[in-house]
Amino acid sequence: MSVIEHAEVFFTSPGRNFVTLKITTSDGVTGLGDATLNGRELSVVAYLQEHIVPLLIGRDPQAIEDTWQYLYRGAYWRRGPVTMAAIAAVDVALWDILGKVTGQPVYQLLGGASRTGALAYGHASGSDLPSLFASIQNHLDQGFKAIRVQTGVPGLGQVYGVATNQKPGERYDYEPAKRTSVPTEEQWDSRAYLRHIPTIFAAVREEFGYDLPLLHDGHHRLTPNEAAILGKSLEPYDLFWLEDCTPGENQEALRRVRAQTTTPLAIGEVFNTVFDYQTLITEQLIDYVRSAVTHTGGISALKKIIDFAAIYQIKSGFHGPTDISPVGQAAALHLDLAIHNFGIQEYMKHSEDTLSVFQTSYTFENGLLHPGNNPGLGVEYDEALAATFDYTPAYLPVNRLQRDGTMHDW
Ligand code: CS2
Ligand code: MG
């Protein structure tokens, strides 16, 4: 019987930091898993190297569910982003191996394709209307059929989610993790934001019409009442979704928002397990599950969450920013293709440096992503090239109220 013979953890920084687990079987088959936790990367490296890799050696690589339960239940300290990112990396690497051993792309092992491709949304942003319009047009020219819209707020400086380095036609990173020893500080004012955002969506609808699906991310910054106000004020502009309108910890908060607005709601990029969704799903307080394979315990665990959501007509909208590595993104695409209740997939193209380290087989055509048909996940990792990009600590920003400097959600 083939067994897991070797497991290695790599961290590299081709433009931003990524943590990758590579598992090798006694037959010489390798599998990759993404374990990147933006801004806290080395905690997952240590968890894997010190506490998981030694447990994997000698195990059956095809016992994917048993290994998941062994790591989850065996830890005793369940849940949490570090634990679940580490378990996710193992789970995804084992699906990759199973695909290679059986000669099948992972989506075939998950039940086969339910669609020809996954509708993707891109990130348009601008500090003012002309730059926002140029960014939307740029995304339409690239083939996007759904677009997230973020803007600056008059009177505030840099707002998270709005690109600073964007020129039409140029690839950009809207949230460059700052390569500094402490996080940069941004400013916030919810009243100014709540007044401004509806005017932006009115202008975008006027310019680009009503057919184009538009999304918006509130990034956990509002109270339930403020979120209800925002949802109501955006109703005339027919959003695909309003994401993370309130902080994710309090599931009950969305009862109030839901009762007040028909704007569709999405949440979950910071969630780790199905328990973070229990109230949201059973009470039908959301429309879309935003989790990433990488932060929710892998393909096995996210498949269970999304199947649970399906019973309540809740769809997927998996997290796919550039801090999910191409391995994590490929895993999401295999799941997107296979599940019935697919909604949309976030897609920000990685930098050329990142894509030279992680060689992918997924495609983006006519607004749809497809994971490709290579056995396994379809991603190769160039270890020698990765070793030339040194890990550099980088932090997400923090946010303070403009009025008096109080720390706020960002
Ligand atoms: C964002 C993310 O993609 C999104 O919706 O909220 O960029 C998020 O801020 C980062 O992934 C955090 O690491
Ligand atoms: Mg988000």
Coordinates of C-alpha atoms in Angstrom, one line a residue, residues 2 35 70 94 144 158 179 193 235 248 256 304 364 404:
S2 CA 1.2 3.5 -0.8
A35 CA -2.0 27.2 4.0
Y70 CA -7.9 12.7 13.0
L94 CA -4.6 14.7 -0.5
F144 CA -15.6 40.1 -16.7
Q158 CA -6.9 55.9 1.5
R179 CA 5.8 45.7 3.5
Y193 CA -19.7 56.3 3.8
E235 CA -32.1 48.4 -3.2
G248 CA -18.7 38.3 11.3
R256 CA -32.0 42.9 11.9
K304 CA -20.2 19.9 3.6
F364 CA -10.7 32.6 -17.7
D404 CA -11.1 60.9 17.4

